[in-house]
mmCIF file of C-alpha atoms in Angstrom:
data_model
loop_
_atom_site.group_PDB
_atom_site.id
_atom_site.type_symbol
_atom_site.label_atom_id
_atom_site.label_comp_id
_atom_site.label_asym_id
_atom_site.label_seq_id
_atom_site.Cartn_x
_atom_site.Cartn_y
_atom_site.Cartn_z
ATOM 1 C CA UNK A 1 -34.527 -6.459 1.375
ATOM 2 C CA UNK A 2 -32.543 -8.696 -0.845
ATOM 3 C CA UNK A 3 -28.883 -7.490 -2.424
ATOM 4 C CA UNK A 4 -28.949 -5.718 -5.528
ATOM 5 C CA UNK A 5 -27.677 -8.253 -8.225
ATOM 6 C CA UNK A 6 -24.223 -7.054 -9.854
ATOM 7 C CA UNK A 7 -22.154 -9.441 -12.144
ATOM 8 C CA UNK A 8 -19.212 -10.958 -10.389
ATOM 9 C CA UNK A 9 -16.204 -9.812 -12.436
ATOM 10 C CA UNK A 10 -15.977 -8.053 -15.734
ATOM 11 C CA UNK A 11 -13.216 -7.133 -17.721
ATOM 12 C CA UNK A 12 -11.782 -5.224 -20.782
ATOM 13 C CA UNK A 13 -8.553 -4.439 -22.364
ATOM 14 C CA UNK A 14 -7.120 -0.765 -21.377
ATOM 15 C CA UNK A 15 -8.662 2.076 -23.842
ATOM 16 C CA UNK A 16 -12.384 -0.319 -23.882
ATOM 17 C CA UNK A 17 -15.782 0.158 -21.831
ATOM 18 C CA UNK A 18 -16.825 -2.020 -19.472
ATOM 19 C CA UNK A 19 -20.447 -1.473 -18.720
ATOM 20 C CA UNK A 20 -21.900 -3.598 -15.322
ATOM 21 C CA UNK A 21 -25.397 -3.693 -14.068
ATOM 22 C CA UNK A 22 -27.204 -3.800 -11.139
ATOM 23 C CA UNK A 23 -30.618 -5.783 -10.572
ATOM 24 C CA UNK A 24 -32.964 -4.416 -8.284
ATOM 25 C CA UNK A 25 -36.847 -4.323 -7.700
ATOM 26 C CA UNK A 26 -39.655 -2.078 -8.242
ATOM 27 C CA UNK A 27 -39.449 -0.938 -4.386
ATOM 28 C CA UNK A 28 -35.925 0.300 -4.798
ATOM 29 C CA UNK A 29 -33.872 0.916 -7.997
ATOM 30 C CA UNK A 30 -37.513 0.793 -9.955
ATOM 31 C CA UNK A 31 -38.775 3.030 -7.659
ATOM 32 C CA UNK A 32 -36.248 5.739 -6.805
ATOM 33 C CA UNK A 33 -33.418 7.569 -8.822
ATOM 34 C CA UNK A 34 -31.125 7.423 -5.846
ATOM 35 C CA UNK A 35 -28.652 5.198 -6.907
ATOM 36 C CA UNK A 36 -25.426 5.575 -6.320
ATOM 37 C CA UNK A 37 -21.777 3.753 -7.202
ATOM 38 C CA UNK A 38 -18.593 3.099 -5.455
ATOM 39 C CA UNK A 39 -15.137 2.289 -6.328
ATOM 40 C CA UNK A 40 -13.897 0.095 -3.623
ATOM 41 C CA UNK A 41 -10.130 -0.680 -3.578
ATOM 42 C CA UNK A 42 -8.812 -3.974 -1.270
ATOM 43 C CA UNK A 43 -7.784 -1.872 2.241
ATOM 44 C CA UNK A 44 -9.439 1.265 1.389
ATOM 45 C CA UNK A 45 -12.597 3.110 1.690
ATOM 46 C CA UNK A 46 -15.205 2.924 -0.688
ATOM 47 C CA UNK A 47 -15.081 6.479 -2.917
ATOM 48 C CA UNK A 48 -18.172 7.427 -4.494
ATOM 49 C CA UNK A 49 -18.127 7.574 -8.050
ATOM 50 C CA UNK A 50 -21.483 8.443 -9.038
ATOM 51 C CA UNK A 51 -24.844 9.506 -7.482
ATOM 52 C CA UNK A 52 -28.641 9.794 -8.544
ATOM 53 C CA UNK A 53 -28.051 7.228 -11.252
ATOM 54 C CA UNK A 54 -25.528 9.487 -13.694
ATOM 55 C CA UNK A 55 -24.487 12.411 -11.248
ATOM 56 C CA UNK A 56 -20.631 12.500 -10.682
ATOM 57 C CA UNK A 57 -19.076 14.020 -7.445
ATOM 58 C CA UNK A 58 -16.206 17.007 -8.331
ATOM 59 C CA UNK A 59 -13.086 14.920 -9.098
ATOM 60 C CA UNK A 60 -14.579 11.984 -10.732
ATOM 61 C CA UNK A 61 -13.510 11.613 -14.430
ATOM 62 C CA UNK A 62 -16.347 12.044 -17.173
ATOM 63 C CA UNK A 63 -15.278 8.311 -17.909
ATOM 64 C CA UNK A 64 -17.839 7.066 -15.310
ATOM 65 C CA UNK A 65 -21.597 7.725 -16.646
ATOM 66 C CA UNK A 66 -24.710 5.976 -15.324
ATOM 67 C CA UNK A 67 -27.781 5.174 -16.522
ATOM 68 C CA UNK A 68 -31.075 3.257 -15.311
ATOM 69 C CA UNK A 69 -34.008 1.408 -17.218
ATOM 70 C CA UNK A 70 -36.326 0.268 -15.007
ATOM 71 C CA UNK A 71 -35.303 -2.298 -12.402
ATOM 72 C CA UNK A 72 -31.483 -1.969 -13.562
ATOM 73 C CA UNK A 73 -29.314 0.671 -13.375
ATOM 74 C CA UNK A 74 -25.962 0.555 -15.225
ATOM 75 C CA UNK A 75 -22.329 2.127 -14.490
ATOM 76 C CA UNK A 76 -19.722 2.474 -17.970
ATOM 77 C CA UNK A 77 -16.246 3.109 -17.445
ATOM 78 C CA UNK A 78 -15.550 4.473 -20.987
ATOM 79 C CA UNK A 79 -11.489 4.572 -21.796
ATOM 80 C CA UNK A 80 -10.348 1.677 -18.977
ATOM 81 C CA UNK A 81 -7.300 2.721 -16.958
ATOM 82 C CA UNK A 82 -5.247 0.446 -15.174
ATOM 83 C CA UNK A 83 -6.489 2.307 -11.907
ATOM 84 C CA UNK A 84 -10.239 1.585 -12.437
ATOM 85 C CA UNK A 85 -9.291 -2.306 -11.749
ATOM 86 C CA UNK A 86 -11.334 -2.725 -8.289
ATOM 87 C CA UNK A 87 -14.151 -3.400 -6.681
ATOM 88 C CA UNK A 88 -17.801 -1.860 -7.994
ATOM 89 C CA UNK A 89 -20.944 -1.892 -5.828
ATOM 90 C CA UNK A 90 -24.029 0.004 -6.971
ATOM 91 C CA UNK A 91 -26.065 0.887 -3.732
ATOM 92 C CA UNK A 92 -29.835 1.996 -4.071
ATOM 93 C CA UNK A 93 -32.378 4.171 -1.725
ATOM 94 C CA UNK A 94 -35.134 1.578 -1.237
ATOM 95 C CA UNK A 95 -37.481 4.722 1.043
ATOM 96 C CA UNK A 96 -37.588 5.021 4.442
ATOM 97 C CA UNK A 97 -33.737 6.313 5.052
ATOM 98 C CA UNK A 98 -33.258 2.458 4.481
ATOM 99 C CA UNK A 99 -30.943 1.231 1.786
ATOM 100 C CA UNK A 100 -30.227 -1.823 -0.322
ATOM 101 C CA UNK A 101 -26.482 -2.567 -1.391
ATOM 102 C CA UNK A 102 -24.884 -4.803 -4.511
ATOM 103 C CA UNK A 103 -23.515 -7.968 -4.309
ATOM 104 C CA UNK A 104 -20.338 -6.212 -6.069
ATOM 105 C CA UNK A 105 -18.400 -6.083 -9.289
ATOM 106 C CA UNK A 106 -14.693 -6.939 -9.936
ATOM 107 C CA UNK A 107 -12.900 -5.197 -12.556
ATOM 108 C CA UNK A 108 -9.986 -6.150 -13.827
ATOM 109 C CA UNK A 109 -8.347 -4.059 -16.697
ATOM 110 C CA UNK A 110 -6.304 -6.885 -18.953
ATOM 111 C CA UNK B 1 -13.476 18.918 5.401
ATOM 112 C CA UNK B 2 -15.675 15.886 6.967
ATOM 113 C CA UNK B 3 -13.993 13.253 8.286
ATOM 114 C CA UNK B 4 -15.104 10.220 9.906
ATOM 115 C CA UNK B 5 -12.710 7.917 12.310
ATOM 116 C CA UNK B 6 -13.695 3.933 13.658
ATOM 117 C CA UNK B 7 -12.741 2.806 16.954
ATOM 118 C CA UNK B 8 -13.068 0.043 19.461
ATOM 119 C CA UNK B 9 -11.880 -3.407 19.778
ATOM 120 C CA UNK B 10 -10.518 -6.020 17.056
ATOM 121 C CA UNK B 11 -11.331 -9.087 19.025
ATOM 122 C CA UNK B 12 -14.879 -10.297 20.071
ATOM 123 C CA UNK B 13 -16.056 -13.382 21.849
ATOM 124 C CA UNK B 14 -18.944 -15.116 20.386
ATOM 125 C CA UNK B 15 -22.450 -14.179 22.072
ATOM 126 C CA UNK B 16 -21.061 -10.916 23.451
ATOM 127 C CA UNK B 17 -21.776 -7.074 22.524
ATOM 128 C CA UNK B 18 -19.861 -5.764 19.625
ATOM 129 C CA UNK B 19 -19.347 -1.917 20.229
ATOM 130 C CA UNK B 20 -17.881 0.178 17.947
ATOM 131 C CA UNK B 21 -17.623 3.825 17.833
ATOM 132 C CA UNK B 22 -17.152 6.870 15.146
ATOM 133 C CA UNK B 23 -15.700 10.266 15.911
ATOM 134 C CA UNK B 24 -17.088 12.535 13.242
ATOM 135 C CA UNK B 25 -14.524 15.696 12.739
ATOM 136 C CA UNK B 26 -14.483 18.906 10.409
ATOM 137 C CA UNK B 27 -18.525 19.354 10.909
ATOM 138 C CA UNK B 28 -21.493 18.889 13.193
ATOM 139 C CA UNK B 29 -23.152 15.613 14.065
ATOM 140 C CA UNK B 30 -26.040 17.912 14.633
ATOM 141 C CA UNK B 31 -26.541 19.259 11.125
ATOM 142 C CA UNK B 32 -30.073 18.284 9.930
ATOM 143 C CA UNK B 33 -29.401 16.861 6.922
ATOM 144 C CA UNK B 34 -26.646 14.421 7.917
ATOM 145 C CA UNK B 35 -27.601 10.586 8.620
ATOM 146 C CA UNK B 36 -24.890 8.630 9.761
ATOM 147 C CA UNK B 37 -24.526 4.820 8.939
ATOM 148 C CA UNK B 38 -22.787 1.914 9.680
ATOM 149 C CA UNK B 39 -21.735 -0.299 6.962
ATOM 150 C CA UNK B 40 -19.612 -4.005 6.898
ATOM 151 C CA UNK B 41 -17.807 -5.947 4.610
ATOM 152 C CA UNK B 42 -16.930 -9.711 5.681
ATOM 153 C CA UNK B 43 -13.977 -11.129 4.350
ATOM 154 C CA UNK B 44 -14.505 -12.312 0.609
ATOM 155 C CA UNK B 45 -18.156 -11.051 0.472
ATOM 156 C CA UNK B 46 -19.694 -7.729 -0.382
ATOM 157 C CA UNK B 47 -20.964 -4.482 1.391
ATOM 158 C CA UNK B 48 -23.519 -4.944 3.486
ATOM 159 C CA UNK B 49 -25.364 -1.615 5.239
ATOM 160 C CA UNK B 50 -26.411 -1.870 9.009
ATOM 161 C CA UNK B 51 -28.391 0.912 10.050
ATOM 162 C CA UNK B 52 -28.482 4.431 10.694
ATOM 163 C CA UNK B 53 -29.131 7.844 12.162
ATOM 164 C CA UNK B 54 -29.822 11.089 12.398
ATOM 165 C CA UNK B 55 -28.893 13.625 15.459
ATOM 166 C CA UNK B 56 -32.211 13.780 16.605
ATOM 167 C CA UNK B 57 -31.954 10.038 17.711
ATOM 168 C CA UNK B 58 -34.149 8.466 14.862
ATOM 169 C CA UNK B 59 -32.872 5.286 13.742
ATOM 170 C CA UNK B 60 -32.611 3.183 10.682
ATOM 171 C CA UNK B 61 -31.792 -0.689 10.484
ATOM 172 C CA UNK B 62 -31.448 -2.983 8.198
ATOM 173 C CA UNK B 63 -34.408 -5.930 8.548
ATOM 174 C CA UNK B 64 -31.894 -8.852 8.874
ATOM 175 C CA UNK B 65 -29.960 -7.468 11.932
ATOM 176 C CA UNK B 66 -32.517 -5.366 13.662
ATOM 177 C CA UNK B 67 -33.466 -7.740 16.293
ATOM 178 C CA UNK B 68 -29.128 -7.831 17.428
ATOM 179 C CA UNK B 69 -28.588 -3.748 16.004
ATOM 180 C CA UNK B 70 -28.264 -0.556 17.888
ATOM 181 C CA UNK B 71 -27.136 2.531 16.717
ATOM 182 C CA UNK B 72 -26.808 5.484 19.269
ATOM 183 C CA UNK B 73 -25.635 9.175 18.816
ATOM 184 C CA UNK B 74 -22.943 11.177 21.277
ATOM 185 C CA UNK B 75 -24.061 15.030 20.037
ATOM 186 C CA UNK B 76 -21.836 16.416 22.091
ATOM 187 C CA UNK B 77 -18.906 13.830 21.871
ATOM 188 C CA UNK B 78 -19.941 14.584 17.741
ATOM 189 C CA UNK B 79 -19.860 10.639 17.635
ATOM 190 C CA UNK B 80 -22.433 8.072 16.723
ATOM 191 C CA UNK B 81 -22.003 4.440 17.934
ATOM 192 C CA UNK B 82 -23.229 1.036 16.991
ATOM 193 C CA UNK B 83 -23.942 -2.157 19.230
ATOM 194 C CA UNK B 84 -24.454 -5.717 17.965
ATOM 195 C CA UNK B 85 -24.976 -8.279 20.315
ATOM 196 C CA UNK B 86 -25.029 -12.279 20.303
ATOM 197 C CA UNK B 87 -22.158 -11.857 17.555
ATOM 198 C CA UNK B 88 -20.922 -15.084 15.920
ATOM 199 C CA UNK B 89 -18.113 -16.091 13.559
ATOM 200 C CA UNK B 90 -20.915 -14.677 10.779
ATOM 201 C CA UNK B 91 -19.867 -11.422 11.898
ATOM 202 C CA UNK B 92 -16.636 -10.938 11.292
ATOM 203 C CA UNK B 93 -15.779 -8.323 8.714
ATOM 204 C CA UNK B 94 -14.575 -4.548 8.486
ATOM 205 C CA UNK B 95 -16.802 -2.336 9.812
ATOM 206 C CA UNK B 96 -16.869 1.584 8.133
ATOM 207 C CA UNK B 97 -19.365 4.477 9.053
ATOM 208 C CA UNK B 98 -20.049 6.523 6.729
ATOM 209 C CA UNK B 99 -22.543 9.871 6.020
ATOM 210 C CA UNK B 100 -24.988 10.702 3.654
ATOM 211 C CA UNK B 101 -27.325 13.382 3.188
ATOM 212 C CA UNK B 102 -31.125 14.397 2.205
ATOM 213 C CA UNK B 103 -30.097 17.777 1.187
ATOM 214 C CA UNK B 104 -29.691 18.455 -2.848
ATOM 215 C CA UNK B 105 -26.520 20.870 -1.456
ATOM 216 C CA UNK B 106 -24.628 17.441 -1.270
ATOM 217 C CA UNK B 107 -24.866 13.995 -2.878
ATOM 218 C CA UNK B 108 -28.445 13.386 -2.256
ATOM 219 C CA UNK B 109 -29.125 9.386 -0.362
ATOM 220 C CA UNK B 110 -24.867 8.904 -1.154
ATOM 221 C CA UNK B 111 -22.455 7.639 1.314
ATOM 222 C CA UNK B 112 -20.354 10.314 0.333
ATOM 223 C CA UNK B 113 -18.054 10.215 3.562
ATOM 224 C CA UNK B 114 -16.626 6.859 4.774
ATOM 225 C CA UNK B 115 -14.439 6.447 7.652
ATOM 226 C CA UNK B 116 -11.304 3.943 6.388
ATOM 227 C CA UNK B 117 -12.863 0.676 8.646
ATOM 228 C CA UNK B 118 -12.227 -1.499 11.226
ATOM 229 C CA UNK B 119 -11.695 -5.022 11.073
ATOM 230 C CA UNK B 120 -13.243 -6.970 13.838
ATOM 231 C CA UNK B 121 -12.974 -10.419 14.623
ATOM 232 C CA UNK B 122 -15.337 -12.843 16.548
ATOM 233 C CA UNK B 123 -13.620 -15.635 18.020
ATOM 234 C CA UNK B 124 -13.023 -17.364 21.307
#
């Protein structure tokens, strides 16, 4: 099980979209729409953000959409906010109640 | 409203048994569509999932650390636990648990539920 590949940083100017990826295989994000995304703040616990590729939890702002093509599943933050600038990690169900985890996104809003 | 707590000790000597524990509150361990997972994040580096498991006992680990990983469950203490032995400085990081669940009436195979981590250091 090798780390989902996620770009290290990416960045836009307040009011943009900042879209980041996440690299997988055909025996996890090819093979299964169970991915899900997390918003990870420095001291805090990770919050999910969105689940089964483009599902958002109650709460989350319609500024967070997913999508997935294949091997790579994608997470837009549409409309950047100061408070989106954290962590990202996309995590995927790779069968067998195992799991396979990104190597993380920072986001910085400039 | 499910909550999930992290205990045990901040200091570890290399080679020895880190034990960590995770007092699950506002539900039951026992529900049968709950797994419960331990997750780590080392200083500087990313998230990294452990293992997990489900009330019944069944267990879930993550190839790389199975040989050093157990994960045990406390139904009625409502807490699950992990064990990793022959720790090094390699495993230093905070350690969260965290729930997710195979039923569509929450956020199917998402960590939904974190606990807010431990940090645990291995060093003589």
């Amino acid at each position: 099980q090798s780390a989902l590949t996620q770009p290290p940083s990416a960045s836009g100017s307040p009011g943009q979209s900042v879209t980041i990826s996440c690299t997988g295989t055909s025996s996890d994000v090819g093979d299964y729409n169970y991915v899900s995304w997390y918003q990870h703040h420095p001291g805090k616990a990770p919050k999910l953000m969105l689940y089964e590729v483009s599902k958002r939890p109650s709460g989350v702002p319609d500024r967070f959409s997913g999508s997935k093509s294949g091997n790579t599943a994608s997470l837009t933050v549409s409309g950047l906010q100061a408070e989106d600038e954290a962590d990202y990690y996309c995590i995927s169900y790779a069968g067998s109640n195992t799991f396979v985890f990104g190597t993380g996104t920072k986001v910085t809003a400039l | 409203q499910l909550q999930l707590q992290e205990s045990g000790p901040g200091l570890v000597r290399p080679s020895e048994t880190l034990s960590l524990t995770c007092t699950v509150s506002g539900d039951s361990i026992s529900s049968s569509s709950y797994y419960w997972g331990w997750i780590r994040q080392p200083p500087g580096k990313g998230l990294e999932w452990i293992g997990s498991i489900h009330y019944s006992g069944t267990t879930y680990y993550n190839a790389s650390l199975k040989s050093r990983v157990t994960i045990l469950v406390d139904t009625s203490k409502n807490q699950f636990f992990l064990k990793l032995s022959s720790v090094t400085a390699a495993d230093t990081a905070v350690y969260y648990c965290a729930m997710y669940s195979s039923s569509t009436s929450r956020y199917l195979f998402a960590f939904d539920v974190w606990g807010q981590g431990t940090m645990v250091s291995v060093s003589s």
